[in-house]
Structures are given as C-alpha cells and as structure tokens.
Coordinates of N, CA and C in Angstrom, one line a residue:
M1 N -13.7 -36.0 -13.8 CA -12.4 -35.3 -13.3 C -12.3 -33.8 -13.9
K2 N -13.0 -33.8 -15.3 CA -13.1 -32.6 -16.0 C -14.1 -31.6 -15.1
R3 N -15.3 -32.2 -14.5 CA -16.0 -31.2 -13.7 C -15.2 -30.9 -12.5
K4 N -14.7 -31.6 -12.1 CA -13.7 -31.0 -10.5 C -12.8 -30.0 -11.3
Q5 N -11.9 -30.2 -12.4 CA -11.2 -28.9 -12.6 C -11.8 -27.8 -13.0
I6 N -13.1 -27.8 -13.5 CA -14.1 -26.9 -13.7 C -14.5 -26.1 -12.3
L7 N -14.8 -26.9 -11.5 CA -15.3 -26.5 -10.3 C -14.1 -25.9 -9.6
S8 N -12.9 -26.5 -9.6 CA -11.9 -25.6 -8.8 C -11.2 -24.3 -9.6
V9 N -11.4 -24.3 -10.8 CA -11.2 -22.9 -11.6 C -12.4 -21.9 -11.1
V10 N -13.4 -22.2 -11.0 CA -14.5 -21.5 -10.7 C -14.5 -21.0 -9.1
A11 N -14.0 -21.9 -8.2 CA -13.9 -21.5 -7.1 C -12.8 -20.8 -6.8
F12 N -11.5 -20.7 -7.7 CA -10.5 -19.9 -7.5 C -10.8 -18.2 -8.1
L13 N -11.6 -18.5 -8.9 CA -12.0 -17.1 -9.8 C -12.8 -16.2 -8.8
V14 N -13.7 -17.0 -8.0 CA -14.5 -16.5 -6.9 C -13.8 -16.1 -5.9
M15 N -13.0 -16.8 -5.5 CA -12.1 -16.1 -4.1 C -10.9 -15.0 -4.6
L16 N -10.7 -15.0 -6.0 CA -9.5 -14.0 -6.2 C -9.9 -12.6 -5.7
P17 N -11.2 -12.1 -6.2 CA -11.6 -10.8 -5.9 C -11.5 -10.4 -4.1
L18 N -11.9 -11.5 -3.5 CA -12.0 -11.6 -1.9 C -10.6 -11.4 -1.3
L19 N -9.6 -12.1 -1.9 CA -8.1 -11.9 -1.2 C -7.6 -10.5 -1.9
S20 N -8.1 -10.0 -2.9 CA -7.4 -8.7 -3.4 C -7.4 -7.8 -2.3
G21 N -8.4 -7.3 -1.6 CA -8.4 -6.3 -0.6 C -7.4 -6.8 0.6
C22 N -7.2 -8.1 0.9 CA -6.3 -8.5 1.9 C -4.8 -8.2 1.6
W23 N -4.6 -8.3 0.1 CA -3.3 -8.0 -0.3 C -3.1 -6.8 0.0
T24 N -3.9 -5.8 -0.3 CA -4.1 -4.2 -0.1 C -3.7 -3.9 1.4
L25 N -4.4 -4.4 2.2 CA -4.0 -4.0 3.9 C -2.7 -4.5 4.0
V26 N -2.1 -5.5 3.4 CA -0.9 -6.3 3.8 C 0.2 -5.3 3.4
A27 N 0.1 -4.8 2.0 CA 1.0 -3.8 1.4 C 1.2 -2.6 2.1
A28 N -0.3 -2.1 2.8 CA -0.5 -1.0 3.4 C 0.3 -1.0 5.0
G29 N 0.2 -1.9 5.6 CA 0.7 -2.2 6.8 C 2.2 -2.5 6.6
A30 N 2.8 -3.0 5.4 CA 4.1 -3.2 5.5 C 4.7 -1.8 5.0
G31 N 4.1 -1.2 4.5 CA 4.7 0.4 4.0 C 4.6 1.5 5.4
A32 N 3.7 1.3 6.4 CA 3.4 1.9 7.5 C 4.6 1.3 8.4
Y33 N 4.9 0.2 8.5 CA 5.9 -0.5 9.4 C 7.4 0.4 8.8
G34 N 7.5 0.1 7.5 CA 8.7 0.7 6.9 C 8.9 2.0 7.3
G35 N 7.9 3.0 7.2 CA 8.0 4.4 7.6 C 8.3 4.5 8.9
Y36 N 7.7 3.8 9.6 CA 7.8 3.9 11.2 C 9.4 3.5 11.8
K37 N 9.9 2.3 11.0 CA 11.4 2.2 11.4 C 12.0 3.3 10.8
M38 N 11.8 3.9 9.8 CA 12.8 4.8 9.2 C 12.7 6.1 10.2
K39 N 11.7 6.5 10.6 CA 11.5 7.6 11.6 C 12.3 7.1 12.9
E40 N 12.3 5.9 13.2 CA 13.3 5.7 14.2 C 14.5 5.9 14.0
N41 N 15.4 5.7 12.9 CA 16.5 6.0 12.5 C 17.0 7.1 12.1
G42 N 15.9 8.4 12.2 CA 16.2 9.5 12.3 C 15.6 10.2 10.8
Y43 N 15.3 9.3 9.9 CA 15.0 9.9 8.5 C 13.5 10.7 8.8
T44 N 13.3 11.8 7.8 CA 12.0 12.4 8.3 C 11.6 12.4 6.8
L45 N 10.0 12.6 6.7 CA 9.2 12.8 5.4 C 8.8 14.2 5.2
Q46 N 8.7 14.8 4.1 CA 8.7 16.0 3.8 C 7.5 16.0 2.5
N47 N 6.5 16.6 2.8 CA 5.2 17.3 1.9 C 5.8 17.7 0.7
P48 N 5.7 17.0 -0.6 CA 6.3 17.6 -1.6 C 5.7 18.7 -2.0
I49 N 4.4 18.7 -1.6 CA 3.3 20.2 -2.1 C 3.5 21.3 -1.0
T50 N 4.3 22.2 -0.8 CA 4.4 23.0 0.3 C 4.6 24.3 -0.4
K51 N 4.3 25.3 0.1 CA 4.2 26.8 -0.4 C 5.3 27.5 0.0
E52 N 6.1 27.5 -1.0 CA 7.5 28.5 -0.2 C 7.2 29.8 0.2
K53 N 7.7 30.3 1.2 CA 7.5 31.8 1.7 C 8.5 32.3 1.1
S54 N 8.0 33.5 0.6 CA 8.9 34.6 0.0 C 9.5 35.5 1.0
K55 N 10.8 35.9 0.9 CA 11.7 36.6 1.7 C 11.3 38.0 1.7
K56 N 10.4 38.5 0.5 CA 10.0 39.9 0.6 C 8.9 40.3 1.3
S57 N 8.1 39.4 1.2 CA 6.7 39.7 1.9 C 6.8 39.5 3.5
S58 N 8.1 38.9 4.3 CA 8.0 38.8 5.6 C 8.7 40.1 5.9
K59 N 8.4 41.0 7.0 CA 8.7 42.3 7.4 C 9.1 42.4 8.8

C-alpha cells in the first residue's frame, strides 16, 4: 500500500510540469477570445506606451 502511494505521488510530480504549459495555452486562448469579444462590442485597446505629438513642432 505504501509503495503504491509513493508511486502515485512520483507520477503526479512528473506530470505536473508537463501540464503547466497546457494551462498557459488555455489561459492565453481565453484572453484572446475575451479580447475578440470586446472588440465585437466596440471596445478598443490602446498601446499605453505612445509618444505624444507636440503641437508646436507641427506646422
């Protein structure tokens, strides 16, 4: 019985890093889908790092 528990814990610890990449892909897919649905409803995304154009330099 003890040997079976140890084997199952070792199998779980080996599988855990393999599943972490899958969860990352699922989260990225969910974020992309949410962004797509927001775009359909009229929301837009804006780059927070933009250089403002000065009014004096444009003539």
